[in-house]
PDB file of C-alpha atoms in Angstrom:
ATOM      1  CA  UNK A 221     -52.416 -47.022  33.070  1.00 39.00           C
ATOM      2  CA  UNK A 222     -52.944 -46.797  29.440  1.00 39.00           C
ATOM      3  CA  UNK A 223     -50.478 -45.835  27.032  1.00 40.00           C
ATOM      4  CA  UNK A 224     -50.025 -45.362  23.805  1.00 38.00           C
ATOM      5  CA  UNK A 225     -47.333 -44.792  21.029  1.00 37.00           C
ATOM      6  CA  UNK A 226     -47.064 -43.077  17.714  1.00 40.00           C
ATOM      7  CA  UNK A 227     -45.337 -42.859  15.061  1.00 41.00           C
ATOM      8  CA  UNK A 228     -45.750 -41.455  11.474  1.00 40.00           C
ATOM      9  CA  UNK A 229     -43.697 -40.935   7.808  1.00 39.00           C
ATOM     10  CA  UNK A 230     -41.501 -42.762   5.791  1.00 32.00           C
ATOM     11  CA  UNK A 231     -36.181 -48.082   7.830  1.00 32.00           C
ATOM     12  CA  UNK A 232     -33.606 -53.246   7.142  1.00 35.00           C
ATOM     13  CA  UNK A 233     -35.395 -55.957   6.343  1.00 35.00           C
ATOM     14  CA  UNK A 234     -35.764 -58.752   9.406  1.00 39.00           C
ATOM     15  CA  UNK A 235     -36.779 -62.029   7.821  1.00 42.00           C
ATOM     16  CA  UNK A 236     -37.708 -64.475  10.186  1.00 45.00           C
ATOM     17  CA  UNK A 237     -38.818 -68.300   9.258  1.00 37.00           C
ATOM     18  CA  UNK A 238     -42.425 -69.647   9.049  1.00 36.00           C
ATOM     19  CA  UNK A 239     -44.240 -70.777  11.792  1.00 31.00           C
ATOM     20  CA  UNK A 240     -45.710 -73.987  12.979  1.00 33.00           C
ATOM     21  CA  UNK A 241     -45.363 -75.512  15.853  1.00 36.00           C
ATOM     22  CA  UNK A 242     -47.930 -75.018  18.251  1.00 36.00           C
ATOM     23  CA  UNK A 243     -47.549 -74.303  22.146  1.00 36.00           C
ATOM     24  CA  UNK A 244     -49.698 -73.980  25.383  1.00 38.00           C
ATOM     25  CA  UNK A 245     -52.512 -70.803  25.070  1.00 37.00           C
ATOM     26  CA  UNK A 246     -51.008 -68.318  27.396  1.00 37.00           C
ATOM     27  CA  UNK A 247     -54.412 -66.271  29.434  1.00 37.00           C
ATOM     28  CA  UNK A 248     -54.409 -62.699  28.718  1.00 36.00           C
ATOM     29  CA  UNK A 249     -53.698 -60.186  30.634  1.00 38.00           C
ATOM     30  CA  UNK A 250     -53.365 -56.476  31.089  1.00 40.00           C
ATOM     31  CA  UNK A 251     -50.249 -54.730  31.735  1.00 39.00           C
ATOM     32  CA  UNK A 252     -49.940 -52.619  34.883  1.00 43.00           C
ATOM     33  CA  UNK A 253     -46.219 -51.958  35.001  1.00 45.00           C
ATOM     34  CA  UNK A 254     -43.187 -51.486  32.074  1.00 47.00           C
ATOM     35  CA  UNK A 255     -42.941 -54.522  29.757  1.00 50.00           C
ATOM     36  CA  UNK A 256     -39.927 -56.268  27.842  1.00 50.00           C
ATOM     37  CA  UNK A 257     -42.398 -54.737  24.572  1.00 50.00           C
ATOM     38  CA  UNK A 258     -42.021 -51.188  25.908  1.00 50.00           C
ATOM     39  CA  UNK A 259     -38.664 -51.458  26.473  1.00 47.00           C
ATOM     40  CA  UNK A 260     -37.632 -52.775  23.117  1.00 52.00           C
ATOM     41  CA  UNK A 261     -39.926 -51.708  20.636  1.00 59.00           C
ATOM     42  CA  UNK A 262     -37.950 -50.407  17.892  1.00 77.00           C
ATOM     43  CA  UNK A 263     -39.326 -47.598  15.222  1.00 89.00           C
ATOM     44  CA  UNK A 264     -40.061 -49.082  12.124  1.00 94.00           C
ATOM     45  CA  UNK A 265     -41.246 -45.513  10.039  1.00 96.00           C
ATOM     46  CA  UNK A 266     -39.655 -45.659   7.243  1.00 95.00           C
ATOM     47  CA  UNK A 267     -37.767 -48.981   7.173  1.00 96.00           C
ATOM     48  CA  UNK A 268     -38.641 -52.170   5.225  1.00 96.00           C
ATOM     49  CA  UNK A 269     -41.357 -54.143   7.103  1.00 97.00           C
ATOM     50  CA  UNK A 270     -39.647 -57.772   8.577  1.00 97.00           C
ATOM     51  CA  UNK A 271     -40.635 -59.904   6.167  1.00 97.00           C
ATOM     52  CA  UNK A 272     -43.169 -62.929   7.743  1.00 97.00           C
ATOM     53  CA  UNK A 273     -44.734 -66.655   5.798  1.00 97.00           C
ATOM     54  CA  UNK A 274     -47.282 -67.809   8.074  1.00 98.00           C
ATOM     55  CA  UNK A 275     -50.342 -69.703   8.694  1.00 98.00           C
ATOM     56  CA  UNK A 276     -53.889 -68.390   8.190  1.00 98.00           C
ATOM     57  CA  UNK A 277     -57.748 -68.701   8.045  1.00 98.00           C
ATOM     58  CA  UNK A 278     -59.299 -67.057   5.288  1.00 97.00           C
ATOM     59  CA  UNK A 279     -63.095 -68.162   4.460  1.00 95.00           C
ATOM     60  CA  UNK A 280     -62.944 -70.719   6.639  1.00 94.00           C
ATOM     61  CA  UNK A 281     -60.206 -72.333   4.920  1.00 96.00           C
ATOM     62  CA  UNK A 282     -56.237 -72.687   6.288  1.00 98.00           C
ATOM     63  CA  UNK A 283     -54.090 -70.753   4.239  1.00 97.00           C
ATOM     64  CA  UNK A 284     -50.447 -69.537   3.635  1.00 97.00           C
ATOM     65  CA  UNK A 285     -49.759 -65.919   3.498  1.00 97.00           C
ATOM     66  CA  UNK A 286     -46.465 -63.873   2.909  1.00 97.00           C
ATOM     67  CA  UNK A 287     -46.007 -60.321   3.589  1.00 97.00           C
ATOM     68  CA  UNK A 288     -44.138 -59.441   0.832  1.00 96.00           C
ATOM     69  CA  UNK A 289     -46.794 -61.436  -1.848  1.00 95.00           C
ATOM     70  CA  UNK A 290     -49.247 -58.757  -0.819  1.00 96.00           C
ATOM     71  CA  UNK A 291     -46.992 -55.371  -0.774  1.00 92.00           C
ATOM     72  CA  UNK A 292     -43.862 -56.081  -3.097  1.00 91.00           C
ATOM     73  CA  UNK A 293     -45.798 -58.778  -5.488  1.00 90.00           C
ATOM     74  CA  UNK A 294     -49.480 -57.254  -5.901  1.00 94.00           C
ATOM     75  CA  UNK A 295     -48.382 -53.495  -5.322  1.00 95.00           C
ATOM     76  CA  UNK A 296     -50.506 -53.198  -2.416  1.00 97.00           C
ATOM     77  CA  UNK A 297     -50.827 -51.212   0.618  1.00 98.00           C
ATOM     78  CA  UNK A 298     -50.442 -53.609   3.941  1.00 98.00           C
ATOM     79  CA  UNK A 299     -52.491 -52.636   7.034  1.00 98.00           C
ATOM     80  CA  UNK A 300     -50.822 -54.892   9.805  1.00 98.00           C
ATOM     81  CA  UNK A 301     -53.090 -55.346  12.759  1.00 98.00           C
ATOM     82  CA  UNK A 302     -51.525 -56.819  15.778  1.00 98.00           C
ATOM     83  CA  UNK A 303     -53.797 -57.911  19.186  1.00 98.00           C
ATOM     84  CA  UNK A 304     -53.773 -60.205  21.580  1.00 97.00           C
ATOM     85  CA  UNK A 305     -55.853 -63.532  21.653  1.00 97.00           C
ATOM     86  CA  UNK A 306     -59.036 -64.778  20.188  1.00 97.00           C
ATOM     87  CA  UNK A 307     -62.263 -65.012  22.698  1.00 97.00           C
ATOM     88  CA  UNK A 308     -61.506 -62.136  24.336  1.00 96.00           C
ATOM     89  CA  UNK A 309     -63.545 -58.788  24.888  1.00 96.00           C
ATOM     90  CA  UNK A 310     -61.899 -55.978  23.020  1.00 97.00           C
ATOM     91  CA  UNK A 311     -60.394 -58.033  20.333  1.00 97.00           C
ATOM     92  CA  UNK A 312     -63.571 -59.117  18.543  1.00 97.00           C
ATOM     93  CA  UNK A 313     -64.785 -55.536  18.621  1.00 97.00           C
ATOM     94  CA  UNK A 314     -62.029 -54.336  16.489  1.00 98.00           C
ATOM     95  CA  UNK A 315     -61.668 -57.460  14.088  1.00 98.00           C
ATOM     96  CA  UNK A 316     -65.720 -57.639  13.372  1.00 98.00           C
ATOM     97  CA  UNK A 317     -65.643 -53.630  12.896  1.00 98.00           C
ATOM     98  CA  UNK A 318     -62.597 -53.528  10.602  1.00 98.00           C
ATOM     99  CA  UNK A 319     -64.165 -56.439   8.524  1.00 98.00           C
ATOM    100  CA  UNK A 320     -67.104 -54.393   7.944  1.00 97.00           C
ATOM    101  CA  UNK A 321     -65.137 -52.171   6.559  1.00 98.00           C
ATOM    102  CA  UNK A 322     -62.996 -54.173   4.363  1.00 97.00           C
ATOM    103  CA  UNK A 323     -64.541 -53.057   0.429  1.00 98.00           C
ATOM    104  CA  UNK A 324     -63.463 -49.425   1.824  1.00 98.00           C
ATOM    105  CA  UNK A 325     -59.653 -50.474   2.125  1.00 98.00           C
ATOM    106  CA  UNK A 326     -60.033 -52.433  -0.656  1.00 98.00           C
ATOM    107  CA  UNK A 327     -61.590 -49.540  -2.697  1.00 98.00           C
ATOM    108  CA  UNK A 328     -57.872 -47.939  -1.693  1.00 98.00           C
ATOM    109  CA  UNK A 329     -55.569 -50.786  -2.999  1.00 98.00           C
ATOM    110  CA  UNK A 330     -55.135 -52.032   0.700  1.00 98.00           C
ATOM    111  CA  UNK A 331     -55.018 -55.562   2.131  1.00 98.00           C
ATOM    112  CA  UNK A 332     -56.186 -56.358   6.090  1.00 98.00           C
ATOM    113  CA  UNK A 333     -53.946 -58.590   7.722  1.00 98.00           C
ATOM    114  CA  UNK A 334     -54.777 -59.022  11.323  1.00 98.00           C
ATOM    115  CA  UNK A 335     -51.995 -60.832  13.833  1.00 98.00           C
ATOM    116  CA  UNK A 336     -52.138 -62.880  17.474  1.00 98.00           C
ATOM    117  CA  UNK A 337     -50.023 -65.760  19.021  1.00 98.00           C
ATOM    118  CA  UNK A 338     -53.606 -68.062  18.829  1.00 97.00           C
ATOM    119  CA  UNK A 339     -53.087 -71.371  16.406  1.00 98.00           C
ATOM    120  CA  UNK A 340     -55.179 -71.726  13.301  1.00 98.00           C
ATOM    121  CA  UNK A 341     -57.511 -74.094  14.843  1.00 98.00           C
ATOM    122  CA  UNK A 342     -58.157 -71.392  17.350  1.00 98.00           C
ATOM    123  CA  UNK A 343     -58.681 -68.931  14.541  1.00 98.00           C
ATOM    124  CA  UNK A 344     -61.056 -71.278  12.516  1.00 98.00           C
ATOM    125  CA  UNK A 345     -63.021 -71.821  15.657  1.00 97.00           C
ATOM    126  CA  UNK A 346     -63.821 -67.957  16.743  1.00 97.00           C
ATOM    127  CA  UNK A 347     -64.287 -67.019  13.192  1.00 97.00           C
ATOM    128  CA  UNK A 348     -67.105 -70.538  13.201  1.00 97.00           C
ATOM    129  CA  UNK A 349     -68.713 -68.690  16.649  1.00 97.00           C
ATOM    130  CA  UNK A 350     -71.481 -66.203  15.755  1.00 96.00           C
ATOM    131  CA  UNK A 351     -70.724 -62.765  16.795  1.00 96.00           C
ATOM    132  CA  UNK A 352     -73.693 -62.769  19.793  1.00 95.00           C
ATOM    133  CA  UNK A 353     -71.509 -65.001  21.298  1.00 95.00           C
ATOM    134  CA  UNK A 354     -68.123 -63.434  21.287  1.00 95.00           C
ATOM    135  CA  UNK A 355     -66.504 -64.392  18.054  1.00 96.00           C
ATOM    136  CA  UNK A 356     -66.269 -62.903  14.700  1.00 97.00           C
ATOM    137  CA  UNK A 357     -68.270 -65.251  12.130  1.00 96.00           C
ATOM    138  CA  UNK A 358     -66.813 -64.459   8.778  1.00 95.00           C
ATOM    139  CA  UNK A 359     -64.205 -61.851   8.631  1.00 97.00           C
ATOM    140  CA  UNK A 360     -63.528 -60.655   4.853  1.00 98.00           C
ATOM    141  CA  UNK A 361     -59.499 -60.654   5.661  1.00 98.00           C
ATOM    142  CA  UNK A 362     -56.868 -63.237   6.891  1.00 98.00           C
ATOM    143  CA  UNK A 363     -56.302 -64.104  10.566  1.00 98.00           C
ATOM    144  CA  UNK A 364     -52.558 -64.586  10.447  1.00 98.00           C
ATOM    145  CA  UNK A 365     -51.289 -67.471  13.037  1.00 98.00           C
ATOM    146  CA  UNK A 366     -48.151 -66.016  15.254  1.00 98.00           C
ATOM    147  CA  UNK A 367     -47.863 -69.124  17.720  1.00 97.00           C
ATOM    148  CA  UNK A 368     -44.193 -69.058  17.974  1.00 97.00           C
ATOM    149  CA  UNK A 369     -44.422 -65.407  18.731  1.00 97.00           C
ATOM    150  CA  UNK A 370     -42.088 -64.433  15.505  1.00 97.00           C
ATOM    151  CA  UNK A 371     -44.028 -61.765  13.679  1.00 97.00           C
ATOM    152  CA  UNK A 372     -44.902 -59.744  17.494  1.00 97.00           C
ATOM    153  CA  UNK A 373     -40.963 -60.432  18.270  1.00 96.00           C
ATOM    154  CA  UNK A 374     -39.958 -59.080  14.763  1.00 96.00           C
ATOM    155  CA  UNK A 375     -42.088 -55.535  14.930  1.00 97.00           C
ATOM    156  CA  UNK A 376     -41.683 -54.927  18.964  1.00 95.00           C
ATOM    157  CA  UNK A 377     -44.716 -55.714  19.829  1.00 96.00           C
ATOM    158  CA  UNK A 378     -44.512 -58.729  21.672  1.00 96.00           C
ATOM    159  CA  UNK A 379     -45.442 -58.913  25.692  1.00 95.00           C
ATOM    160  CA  UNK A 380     -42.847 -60.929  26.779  1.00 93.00           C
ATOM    161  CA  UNK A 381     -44.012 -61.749  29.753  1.00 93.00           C
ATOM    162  CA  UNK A 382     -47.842 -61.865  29.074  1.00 93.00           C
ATOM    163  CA  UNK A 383     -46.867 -63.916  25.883  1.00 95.00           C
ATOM    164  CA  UNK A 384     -49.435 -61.592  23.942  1.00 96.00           C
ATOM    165  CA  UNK A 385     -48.645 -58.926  21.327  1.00 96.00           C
ATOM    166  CA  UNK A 386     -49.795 -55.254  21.756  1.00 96.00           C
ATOM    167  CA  UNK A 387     -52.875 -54.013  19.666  1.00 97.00           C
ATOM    168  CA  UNK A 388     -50.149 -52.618  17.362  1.00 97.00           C
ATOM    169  CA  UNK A 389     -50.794 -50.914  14.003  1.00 98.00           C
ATOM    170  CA  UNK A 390     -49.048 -51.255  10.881  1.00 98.00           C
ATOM    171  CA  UNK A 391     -49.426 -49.385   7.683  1.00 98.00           C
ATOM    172  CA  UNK A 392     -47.226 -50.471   5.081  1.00 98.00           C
ATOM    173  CA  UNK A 393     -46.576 -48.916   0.953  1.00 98.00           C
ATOM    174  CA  UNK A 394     -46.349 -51.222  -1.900  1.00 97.00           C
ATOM    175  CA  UNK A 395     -42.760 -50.935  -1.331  1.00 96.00           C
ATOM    176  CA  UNK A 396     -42.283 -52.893   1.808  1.00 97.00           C
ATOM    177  CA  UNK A 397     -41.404 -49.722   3.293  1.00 97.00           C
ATOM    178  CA  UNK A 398     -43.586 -48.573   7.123  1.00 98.00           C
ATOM    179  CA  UNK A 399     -45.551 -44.972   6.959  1.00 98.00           C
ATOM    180  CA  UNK A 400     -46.908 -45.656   9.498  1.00 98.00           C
ATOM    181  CA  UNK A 401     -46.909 -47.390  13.175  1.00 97.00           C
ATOM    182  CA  UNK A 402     -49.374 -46.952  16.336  1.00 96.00           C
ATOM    183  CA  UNK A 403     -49.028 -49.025  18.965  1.00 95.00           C
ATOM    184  CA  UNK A 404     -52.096 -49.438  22.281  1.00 95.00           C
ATOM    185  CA  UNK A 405     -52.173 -51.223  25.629  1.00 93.00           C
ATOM    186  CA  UNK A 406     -54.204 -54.013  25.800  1.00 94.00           C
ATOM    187  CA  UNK A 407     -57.446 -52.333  27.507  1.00 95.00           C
ATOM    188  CA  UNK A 408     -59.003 -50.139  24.391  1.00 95.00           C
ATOM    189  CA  UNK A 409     -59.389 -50.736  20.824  1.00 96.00           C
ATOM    190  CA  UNK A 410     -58.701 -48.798  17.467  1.00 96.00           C
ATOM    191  CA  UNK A 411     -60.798 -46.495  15.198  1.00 96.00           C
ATOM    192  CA  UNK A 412     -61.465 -47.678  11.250  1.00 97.00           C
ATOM    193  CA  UNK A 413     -62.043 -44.078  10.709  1.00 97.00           C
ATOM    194  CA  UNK A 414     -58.790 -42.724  11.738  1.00 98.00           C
ATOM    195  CA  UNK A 415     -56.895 -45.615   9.703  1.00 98.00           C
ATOM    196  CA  UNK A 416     -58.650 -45.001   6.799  1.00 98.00           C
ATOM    197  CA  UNK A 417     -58.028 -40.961   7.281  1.00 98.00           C
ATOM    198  CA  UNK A 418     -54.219 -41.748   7.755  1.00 98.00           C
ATOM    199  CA  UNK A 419     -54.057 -44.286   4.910  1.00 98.00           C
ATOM    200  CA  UNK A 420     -55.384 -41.853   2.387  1.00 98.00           C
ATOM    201  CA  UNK A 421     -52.904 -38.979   3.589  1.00 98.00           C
ATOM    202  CA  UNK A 422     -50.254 -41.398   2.997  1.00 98.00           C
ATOM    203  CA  UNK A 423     -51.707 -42.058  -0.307  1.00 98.00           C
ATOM    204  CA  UNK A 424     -52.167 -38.457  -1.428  1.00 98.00           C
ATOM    205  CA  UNK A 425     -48.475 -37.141  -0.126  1.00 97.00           C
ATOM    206  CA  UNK A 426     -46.515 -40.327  -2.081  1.00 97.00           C
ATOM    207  CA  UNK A 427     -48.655 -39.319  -5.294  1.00 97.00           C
ATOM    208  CA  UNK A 428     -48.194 -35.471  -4.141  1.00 97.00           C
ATOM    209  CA  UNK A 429     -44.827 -35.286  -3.115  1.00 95.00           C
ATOM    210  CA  UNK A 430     -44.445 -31.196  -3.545  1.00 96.00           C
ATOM    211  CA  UNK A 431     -47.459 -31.581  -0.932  1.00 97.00           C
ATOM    212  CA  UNK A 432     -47.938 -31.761   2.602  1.00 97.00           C
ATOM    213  CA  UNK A 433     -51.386 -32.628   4.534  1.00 97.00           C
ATOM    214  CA  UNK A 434     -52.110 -30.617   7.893  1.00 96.00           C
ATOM    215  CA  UNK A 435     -53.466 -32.030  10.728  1.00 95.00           C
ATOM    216  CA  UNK A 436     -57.261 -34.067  10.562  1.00 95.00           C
ATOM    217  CA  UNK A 437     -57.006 -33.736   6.794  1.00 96.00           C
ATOM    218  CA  UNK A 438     -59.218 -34.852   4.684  1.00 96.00           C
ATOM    219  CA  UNK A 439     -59.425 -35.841   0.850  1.00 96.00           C
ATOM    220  CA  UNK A 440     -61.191 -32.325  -0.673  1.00 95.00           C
ATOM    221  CA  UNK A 441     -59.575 -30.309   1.906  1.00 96.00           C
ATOM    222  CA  UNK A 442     -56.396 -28.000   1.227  1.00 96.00           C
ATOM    223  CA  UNK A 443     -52.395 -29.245   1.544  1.00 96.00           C
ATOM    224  CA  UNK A 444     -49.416 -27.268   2.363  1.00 96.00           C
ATOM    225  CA  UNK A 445     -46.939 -26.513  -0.321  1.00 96.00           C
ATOM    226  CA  UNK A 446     -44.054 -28.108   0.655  1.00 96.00           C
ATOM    227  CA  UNK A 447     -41.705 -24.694   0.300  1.00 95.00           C
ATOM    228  CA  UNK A 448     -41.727 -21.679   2.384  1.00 96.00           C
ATOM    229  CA  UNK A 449     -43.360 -19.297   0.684  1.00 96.00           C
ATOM    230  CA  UNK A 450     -46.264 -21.833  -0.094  1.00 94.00           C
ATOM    231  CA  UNK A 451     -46.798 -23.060   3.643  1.00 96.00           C
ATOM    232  CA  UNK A 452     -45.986 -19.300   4.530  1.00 95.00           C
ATOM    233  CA  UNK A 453     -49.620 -18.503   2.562  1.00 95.00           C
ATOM    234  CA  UNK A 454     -51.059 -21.182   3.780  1.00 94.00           C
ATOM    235  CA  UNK A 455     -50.802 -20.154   7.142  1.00 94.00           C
ATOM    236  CA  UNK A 456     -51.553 -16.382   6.512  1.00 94.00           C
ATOM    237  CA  UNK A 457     -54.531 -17.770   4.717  1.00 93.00           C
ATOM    238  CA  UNK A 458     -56.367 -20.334   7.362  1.00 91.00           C
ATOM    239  CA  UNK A 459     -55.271 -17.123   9.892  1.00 90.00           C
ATOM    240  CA  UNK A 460     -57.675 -15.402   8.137  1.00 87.00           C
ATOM    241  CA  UNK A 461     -60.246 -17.837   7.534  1.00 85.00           C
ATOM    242  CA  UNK A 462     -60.083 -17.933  11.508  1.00 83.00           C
ATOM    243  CA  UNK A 463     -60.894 -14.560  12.431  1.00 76.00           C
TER     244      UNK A 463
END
């Protein structure tokens, strides 16, 4: 059965070395009873994000990429995506849809990063295989290369014994610090939209702080005061607007 797990707001740093050596592709598959990931993945919201240096494809070229060049260095917002191999079904869904969608997180100071245990020759090759044929073609973000399994390991998302990381869901401030964390089984993919509504929620409260945003908000649509007799209006007030 499909499960999922949340987590949202504002915890130390777990470095872990850079990765290189390859080993065998493990076959994907689902789930169907509790997992070593399950049963120790560990709340990031608000803690520093485990630092990671890894291999990468990026425009068809192999590149090196650092967590903390993006967040700590450039001031950017991190979206860490997290699923499980290359050539599969789901996963090119959500990588080809979230690249399509790139100049809109980069309109809000946001960089993709998007995680598996494949090598970056198995990277190069899906993102080389049109998309009619079950890869991704060009994807406007970096495909980072977890084949020693350290990044999955380091956020709790690893499968231990599928060898295969959840489809987990990072959002990480400019100062290395989680806001946000979602985490699915293996079987069903994530919405752009809803990132993209949390991310600018996150955005609005840290430039906000005396405001809070209500459920399914929107930018344009009212906050709650962050003080009693603010949120105490703002409840008498959407009451009203009810009836």
């Amino acid at each position: 059965m499909a499960s999922i797990i949340v987590a949202s707001a504002l915890l130390a740093r777990a470095p872990i070395t850079p990765l290189s050596a390859q080993t065998p592709r493990v076959p994907i598959a689902r789930a169907s009873r509790p997992s070593t990931a399950y049963m120790s993945a560990q709340v990031l919201v608000g803690r520093s994000a485990p630092d990671f240096e890894a291999d990468a494809v990026y425009d068809q070229e192999f590149v090196e990429v650092r967590l903390s060049e993006y967040c700590l260095a450039r001031g950017k917002y991190v979206i860490l995506l997290f699923y499980p191999l290359d050539f599969t079904f789901v996963c090119p869904t959500e990588i080809t849809m979230f690249s399509d969608r790139h100049e809109e997180f980069r309109a809000l100071n946001t960089q993709l990063l998007a995680v598996s245990v494949d090598s970056k020759y198995t990277h190069l090759a899906w993102s080389q295989t049109e998309r009619r044929n079950g890869g991704v073609g060009e994807v406007h973000f970096p495909l980072v290369s977890d084949l020693k399994k350290e990044i999955a390991r380091a956020y709790g998302m690893l499968l231990e014994d599928e060898g295969v990381s959840l489809r987990g869901l990072f959002i990480i401030d400019p100062d290395g610090i989680v806001q946000h964390m979602a985490v699915n089984d293996l079987s069903f993919g994530r919405n752009p939209d809803e990132v993209l509504r949390i991310l600018r929620a996150i955005q609005y409260v840290q430039t906000h702080p005396d405001e809070l945003c209500p459920a399914g908000w929107t930018p344009g649509e009212r906050t709650i005061p962050n003080s009693v007799v603010g949120a105490s209006e703002y409840f008498a007030d959407t009451a009203a607007a009810a009836d």
